[in-house]
Coordinates of N, CA and C in Angstrom, one line a residue:
M1 N 0.8 -1.2 0.0 CA 0.0 0.0 0.0 C 0.9 1.2 0.0
I2 N 0.6 2.1 -1.0 CA 1.3 3.4 -1.0 C 0.3 4.5 -0.5
I3 N 0.7 5.3 0.4 CA -0.1 6.4 0.9 C 0.7 7.6 0.7
S4 N 0.1 8.6 0.0 CA 0.8 9.9 -0.2 C -0.2 11.0 0.2
E5 N 0.1 11.7 1.3 CA -0.7 12.8 1.8 C 0.0 14.1 1.5
C6 N -0.3 14.6 0.3 CA 0.3 15.9 -0.2 C 1.8 15.8 -0.2
C7 N 2.3 14.7 -0.7 CA 3.8 14.5 -0.9 C 4.2 14.6 -2.3
L8 N 3.6 13.7 -3.2 CA 4.0 13.7 -4.6 C 3.7 15.0 -5.3
C9 N 2.8 15.8 -4.8 CA 2.4 17.0 -5.5 C 3.6 18.0 -5.5
Y10 N 4.5 17.9 -4.6 CA 5.7 18.8 -4.6 C 6.8 18.4 -5.5
L11 N 6.7 17.2 -6.1 CA 7.7 16.7 -7.0 C 7.4 17.1 -8.4
D12 N 8.4 17.2 -9.3 CA 8.1 17.3 -10.7 C 7.3 16.1 -11.1
V13 N 6.4 16.3 -12.2 CA 5.5 15.2 -12.6 C 6.3 13.9 -12.9
D14 N 7.4 14.0 -13.6 CA 8.1 12.8 -14.0 C 8.7 12.1 -12.7
K15 N 9.2 12.9 -11.8 CA 9.7 12.3 -10.5 C 8.6 11.7 -9.7
A16 N 7.5 12.3 -9.6 CA 6.3 11.7 -8.9 C 5.9 10.4 -9.5
Q17 N 5.9 10.4 -10.9 CA 5.6 9.1 -11.6 C 6.6 8.0 -11.3
D18 N 7.9 8.4 -11.3 CA 9.0 7.5 -11.0 C 8.9 6.9 -9.6
V19 N 8.5 7.6 -8.7 CA 8.3 7.1 -7.3 C 7.3 6.0 -7.3
V20 N 6.2 6.2 -7.9 CA 5.1 5.2 -7.9 C 5.5 4.0 -8.8
K21 N 6.1 4.3 -9.9 CA 6.6 3.2 -10.8 C 7.6 2.3 -10.1
W22 N 8.5 2.8 -9.3 CA 9.5 2.0 -8.6 C 8.8 0.9 -7.8
F23 N 7.7 1.3 -7.1 CA 7.0 0.3 -6.3 C 6.2 -0.6 -7.2
A24 N 5.5 0.0 -8.2 CA 4.7 -0.8 -9.1 C 5.5 -1.9 -9.9
E25 N 6.7 -1.6 -10.2 CA 7.6 -2.6 -10.9 C 8.0 -3.8 -10.0
R26 N 7.9 -3.6 -8.7 CA 8.3 -4.6 -7.7 C 7.2 -5.3 -7.0
I27 N 6.0 -4.7 -6.9 CA 4.9 -5.3 -6.2 C 3.7 -5.6 -7.1
P28 N 3.4 -6.9 -7.3 CA 2.3 -7.2 -8.3 C 0.9 -6.8 -7.8
S29 N 0.7 -7.0 -6.5 CA -0.6 -6.6 -5.9 C -0.4 -5.4 -5.1
L30 N -1.0 -4.3 -5.6 CA -0.6 -3.0 -5.0 C -1.8 -2.1 -4.9
G31 N -1.9 -1.3 -3.8 CA -2.9 -0.3 -3.7 C -2.2 1.0 -3.5
I32 N -2.9 2.1 -3.9 CA -2.4 3.5 -3.7 C -3.5 4.4 -3.3
I33 N -3.2 5.3 -2.3 CA -4.1 6.3 -1.9 C -3.4 7.6 -2.0
L34 N -3.9 8.6 -2.8 CA -3.3 9.9 -2.9 C -4.3 11.0 -2.3
Y35 N -3.8 11.8 -1.5 CA -4.5 13.0 -1.0 C -3.8 14.2 -1.6
E36 N -4.4 14.9 -2.6 CA -3.8 16.0 -3.3 C -4.7 17.1 -3.6
P37 N -4.2 18.3 -3.8 CA -5.0 19.4 -4.3 C -5.4 19.3 -5.7
I38 N -6.5 19.9 -6.1 CA -7.1 19.9 -7.4 C -7.7 21.3 -7.6
G39 N -8.2 21.5 -8.8 CA -9.1 22.7 -9.1 C -8.4 24.0 -9.0
V40 N -7.4 24.2 -9.8 CA -6.7 25.5 -9.8 C -7.3 26.5 -10.8
D41 N -8.3 26.1 -11.5 CA -8.8 27.0 -12.6 C -9.8 28.0 -12.1
D42 N -10.3 27.9 -10.8 CA -11.3 28.9 -10.4 C -10.5 29.9 -9.5
S43 N -11.2 30.9 -9.0 CA -10.6 32.0 -8.2 C -10.0 31.5 -6.9
F44 N -10.6 30.6 -6.2 CA -10.1 30.0 -5.0 C -8.8 29.2 -5.2
G45 N -8.8 28.4 -6.3 CA -7.6 27.6 -6.6 C -6.5 28.5 -7.0
Q46 N -6.8 29.6 -7.8 CA -5.7 30.5 -8.2 C -5.1 31.2 -7.0
M47 N -6.0 31.6 -6.0 CA -5.5 32.2 -4.8 C -4.6 31.2 -4.0
M48 N -5.1 30.0 -3.9 CA -4.3 29.0 -3.2 C -2.9 28.9 -3.8
V49 N -2.8 28.8 -5.1 CA -1.5 28.7 -5.8 C -0.7 30.0 -5.6
A50 N -1.3 31.1 -5.7 CA -0.6 32.4 -5.4 C -0.1 32.5 -4.0
N51 N -0.8 32.1 -3.0 CA -0.4 32.1 -1.6 C 0.9 31.2 -1.5
L52 N 0.8 30.0 -2.1 CA 2.0 29.1 -2.0 C 3.2 29.7 -2.7
A53 N 3.0 30.3 -3.9 CA 4.1 30.9 -4.7 C 4.7 32.0 -3.9
A54 N 3.9 32.8 -3.2 CA 4.5 33.9 -2.4 C 5.5 33.4 -1.3
R55 N 5.4 32.1 -1.0 CA 6.3 31.5 -0.1 C 7.3 30.6 -0.8
N56 N 7.4 30.7 -2.1 CA 8.3 29.9 -2.9 C 8.0 28.4 -2.9
I57 N 6.7 28.1 -2.8 CA 6.3 26.7 -2.8 C 5.5 26.5 -4.1
T58 N 5.9 25.4 -4.8 CA 5.2 25.1 -6.0 C 4.7 23.6 -5.9
M59 N 3.7 23.3 -6.6 CA 3.1 22.0 -6.7 C 3.0 21.6 -8.2
P60 N 4.1 21.1 -8.7 CA 4.1 20.8 -10.2 C 3.0 19.9 -10.7
T61 N 2.7 18.9 -9.8 CA 1.6 17.9 -10.3 C 0.3 18.6 -10.3
L62 N 0.1 19.6 -9.6 CA -1.2 20.3 -9.6 C -1.6 20.9 -10.9
K63 N -0.6 21.3 -11.7 CA -0.8 21.8 -13.0 C -1.2 20.7 -14.0
E64 N -0.7 19.5 -13.7 CA -1.0 18.4 -14.6 C -2.3 17.6 -14.3
Y65 N -2.6 17.6 -13.0 CA -3.7 16.8 -12.5 C -4.7 17.7 -11.8
K66 N -5.4 18.5 -12.6 CA -6.3 19.5 -12.1 C -7.7 19.1 -11.6
T67 N -8.1 17.9 -12.1 CA -9.5 17.4 -11.9 C -9.4 16.0 -11.4
L68 N -10.6 15.5 -10.9 CA -10.7 14.1 -10.5 C -10.4 13.2 -11.7
A69 N -10.9 13.6 -12.9 CA -10.7 12.8 -14.1 C -9.2 12.7 -14.4
D70 N -8.5 13.8 -14.2 CA -7.0 13.8 -14.4 C -6.3 12.9 -13.4
Q71 N -6.8 12.9 -12.2 CA -6.2 12.0 -11.1 C -6.4 10.6 -11.5
K72 N -7.6 10.2 -12.0 CA -7.9 8.9 -12.3 C -7.1 8.4 -13.5
K73 N -6.9 9.3 -14.5 CA -6.1 9.0 -15.7 C -4.6 8.8 -15.2
R74 N -4.2 9.6 -14.3 CA -2.8 9.4 -13.7 C -2.7 8.0 -13.2
L75 N -3.6 7.5 -12.5 CA -3.5 6.1 -11.9 C -3.6 5.1 -13.0
V76 N -4.4 5.3 -14.0 CA -4.5 4.3 -15.2 C -3.1 4.3 -15.8
D77 N -2.5 5.5 -16.0 CA -1.2 5.5 -16.6 C -0.1 4.8 -15.8
L78 N -0.3 4.7 -14.5 CA 0.6 4.1 -13.6 C 0.3 2.6 -13.4
G79 N -0.7 2.1 -14.2 CA -0.9 0.7 -14.2 C -2.1 0.2 -13.3
F80 N -2.8 1.2 -12.7 CA -4.0 0.9 -11.9 C -5.2 0.9 -12.8
K81 N -5.3 -0.1 -13.6 CA -6.4 -0.2 -14.5 C -7.0 -1.6 -14.5
G82 N -8.0 -1.9 -15.3 CA -8.6 -3.2 -15.3 C -10.0 -3.1 -14.8
E83 N -10.6 -4.3 -14.6 CA -12.0 -4.4 -14.2 C -12.1 -5.2 -12.9
G84 N -12.9 -4.8 -12.0 CA -13.2 -5.5 -10.8 C -12.0 -5.9 -10.0
E85 N -11.9 -7.2 -9.7 CA -10.8 -7.6 -8.8 C -9.4 -7.4 -9.5
E86 N -9.3 -7.3 -10.8 CA -8.0 -7.1 -11.4 C -7.4 -5.8 -11.2
G87 N -8.2 -4.8 -11.0 CA -7.7 -3.4 -10.7 C -8.7 -2.4 -11.1
G88 N -8.3 -1.2 -10.7 CA -9.2 0.0 -11.0 C -8.7 1.2 -10.3
Q89 N -9.4 2.3 -10.4 CA -9.1 3.5 -9.8 C -10.4 4.4 -9.6
E90 N -10.3 5.2 -8.7 CA -11.4 6.1 -8.4 C -10.8 7.4 -7.8
A91 N -11.6 8.4 -7.7 CA -11.2 9.7 -7.1 C -12.5 10.4 -6.6
E92 N -12.4 11.2 -5.5 CA -13.5 11.9 -5.0 C -13.0 13.1 -4.3
T93 N -13.7 14.2 -4.3 CA -13.3 15.4 -3.5 C -13.5 15.2 -2.1
I94 N -12.8 15.9 -1.2 CA -13.0 15.8 0.2 C -14.4 16.3 0.6
E95 N -14.9 17.3 -0.1 CA -16.3 17.8 0.1 C -17.3 16.7 -0.1
N96 N -17.2 16.0 -1.2 CA -18.1 14.9 -1.4 C -18.0 13.7 -0.5
I97 N -16.7 13.4 -0.1 CA -16.5 12.4 0.9 C -17.2 12.8 2.2
W98 N -16.9 14.0 2.6 CA -17.5 14.5 3.9 C -19.1 14.5 3.8
N99 N -19.6 15.0 2.7 CA -21.1 15.0 2.6 C -21.7 13.7 2.4
G100 N -21.1 12.8 1.7 CA -21.7 11.5 1.3 C -21.3 10.3 2.1
W101 N -20.1 10.3 2.7 CA -19.6 9.1 3.3 C -19.6 9.1 4.8
I102 N -19.6 10.3 5.4 CA -19.4 10.4 6.8 C -20.8 10.5 7.5
P103 N -21.1 9.6 8.4 CA -22.4 9.6 9.1 C -22.6 10.9 9.9
L104 N -23.8 11.3 10.0 CA -24.2 12.6 10.7 C -23.7 12.6 12.1
T105 N -23.8 11.5 12.8 CA -23.3 11.4 14.2 C -21.8 11.8 14.2
E106 N -21.0 11.3 13.3 CA -19.6 11.6 13.3 C -19.3 13.1 12.9
K107 N -20.1 13.6 12.0 CA -20.0 15.1 11.7 C -20.3 15.9 12.9
E108 N -21.3 15.5 13.7 CA -21.7 16.3 14.9 C -20.6 16.1 15.9
R109 N -20.0 15.0 16.1 CA -18.9 14.8 17.0 C -17.7 15.6 16.7
V110 N -17.3 15.7 15.4 CA -16.2 16.5 15.0 C -16.5 18.0 15.2
D111 N -17.7 18.4 14.9 CA -18.1 19.8 15.1 C -18.0 20.2 16.5
R112 N -18.3 19.3 17.4 CA -18.2 19.7 18.9 C -16.7 19.8 19.2
L113 N -15.9 19.0 18.6 CA -14.4 19.1 18.9 C -13.8 20.4 18.3
E114 N -14.2 20.6 17.0 CA -13.5 21.6 16.2 C -14.2 23.0 16.4
G115 N -15.5 23.1 16.4 CA -16.2 24.3 16.5 C -15.9 25.2 15.3
L116 N -15.9 24.7 14.1 CA -15.6 25.4 12.9 C -16.5 26.6 12.7
D117 N -16.0 27.8 12.6 CA -16.7 29.0 12.4 C -16.9 29.3 10.9
E118 N -15.9 29.1 10.1 CA -16.0 29.4 8.7 C -16.3 28.2 7.8
V119 N -17.6 27.8 7.9 CA -18.1 26.7 7.1 C -17.9 26.8 5.6
E120 N -18.1 28.0 5.1 CA -18.0 28.3 3.7 C -16.5 28.1 3.3
E121 N -15.6 28.6 4.1 CA -14.2 28.4 3.8 C -13.8 26.9 3.8
W122 N -14.3 26.2 4.7 CA -14.0 24.7 4.8 C -14.6 24.1 3.5
Q123 N -15.8 24.5 3.1 CA -16.3 23.8 1.9 C -15.5 24.2 0.6
M124 N -15.0 25.4 0.5 CA -14.2 25.8 -0.6 C -12.9 25.0 -0.6
L125 N -12.3 24.9 0.5 CA -11.1 24.1 0.7 C -11.3 22.6 0.4
A126 N -12.4 22.1 0.9 CA -12.7 20.7 0.6 C -13.0 20.4 -0.8
R127 N -13.4 21.4 -1.6 CA -13.6 21.2 -3.0 C -12.3 21.1 -3.8
H128 N -11.3 21.6 -3.2 CA -10.0 21.8 -3.8 C -9.0 20.7 -3.4
Y129 N -9.4 19.7 -2.7 CA -8.6 18.6 -2.4 C -9.4 17.3 -2.7
C130 N -8.6 16.3 -3.0 CA -9.2 15.0 -3.4 C -8.5 13.8 -2.8
V131 N -9.2 12.7 -2.7 CA -8.6 11.4 -2.5 C -8.7 10.6 -3.8
A132 N -7.6 10.1 -4.3 CA -7.7 9.2 -5.5 C -7.1 7.9 -5.0
W133 N -7.7 6.8 -5.4 CA -7.2 5.5 -5.0 C -7.2 4.6 -6.2
G134 N -6.3 3.7 -6.1 CA -6.2 2.7 -7.2 C -5.7 1.3 -6.6
W135 N -6.0 0.3 -7.4 CA -5.6 -1.0 -6.9 C -5.3 -1.9 -8.2
R136 N -4.4 -2.9 -8.0 CA -4.2 -3.8 -9.0 C -3.7 -5.1 -8.4
G137 N -4.0 -6.2 -9.0 CA -3.6 -7.5 -8.5 C -4.9 -8.2 -8.0
Q138 N -4.8 -9.4 -7.6 CA -5.9 -10.2 -7.3 C -6.0 -10.5 -5.8
T139 N -5.2 -9.9 -5.0 CA -5.2 -10.2 -3.6 C -5.5 -9.0 -2.7
G140 N -6.6 -9.1 -2.0 CA -6.9 -8.1 -0.9 C -7.6 -6.8 -1.3
W141 N -8.0 -6.7 -2.5 CA -8.6 -5.4 -2.9 C -10.1 -5.5 -3.1
E142 N -10.7 -6.6 -2.8 CA -12.1 -6.8 -3.0 C -13.0 -5.7 -2.4
G143 N -12.6 -5.2 -1.3 CA -13.4 -4.1 -0.6 C -13.3 -2.8 -1.3
W144 N -12.3 -2.6 -2.2 CA -12.2 -1.4 -2.9 C -13.1 -1.3 -4.1
I145 N -13.5 -2.4 -4.6 CA -14.4 -2.5 -5.8 C -15.7 -1.9 -5.4
G146 N -16.1 -0.8 -6.1 CA -17.4 -0.2 -5.8 C -17.5 0.6 -4.6
L147 N -16.3 1.0 -4.0 CA -16.3 1.7 -2.7 C -17.0 3.1 -2.9
R148 N -16.8 3.7 -4.0 CA -17.5 5.0 -4.2 C -19.0 4.8 -4.3
Q149 N -19.4 3.8 -5.1 CA -20.8 3.6 -5.3 C -21.5 3.2 -4.0
Q150 N -20.8 2.5 -3.0 CA -21.5 2.1 -1.8 C -21.9 3.3 -1.0
S151 N -21.3 4.4 -1.2 CA -21.7 5.6 -0.3 C -22.7 6.4 -1.0
E152 N -23.0 6.2 -2.2 CA -24.0 7.1 -2.9 C -25.4 6.7 -2.6

């Protein structure tokens, strides 16, 4: 299992691909979970990029993988393709995961802990981050098949 929480996005696209390919060439049954920013084409996304640039921070993969579809294609290109138990890929925004996957009781529990005042800001931020996941091989990934559809 490869888990990348806003790590690969700081590498050049080719370097980020090489990191995943290194594992993919050595492990036949492999899962990957990426947590990365998306959506730089609207005003919030442009402001996010500008704020990072002001601190000399760039995210090269963000320019290449701007949408959920781009993230899914990225995983296909890395070998996470196929049908059913053989492999696949999916992606979803944090906003949609929060709204569609998290039970109301858990949302209420977190709200009591966090006391978030700026709900609109949270929603905009959640629209601009995603989780993309992929799997390949025939061992252990049965639960990932249809994961997104189970929540809808």
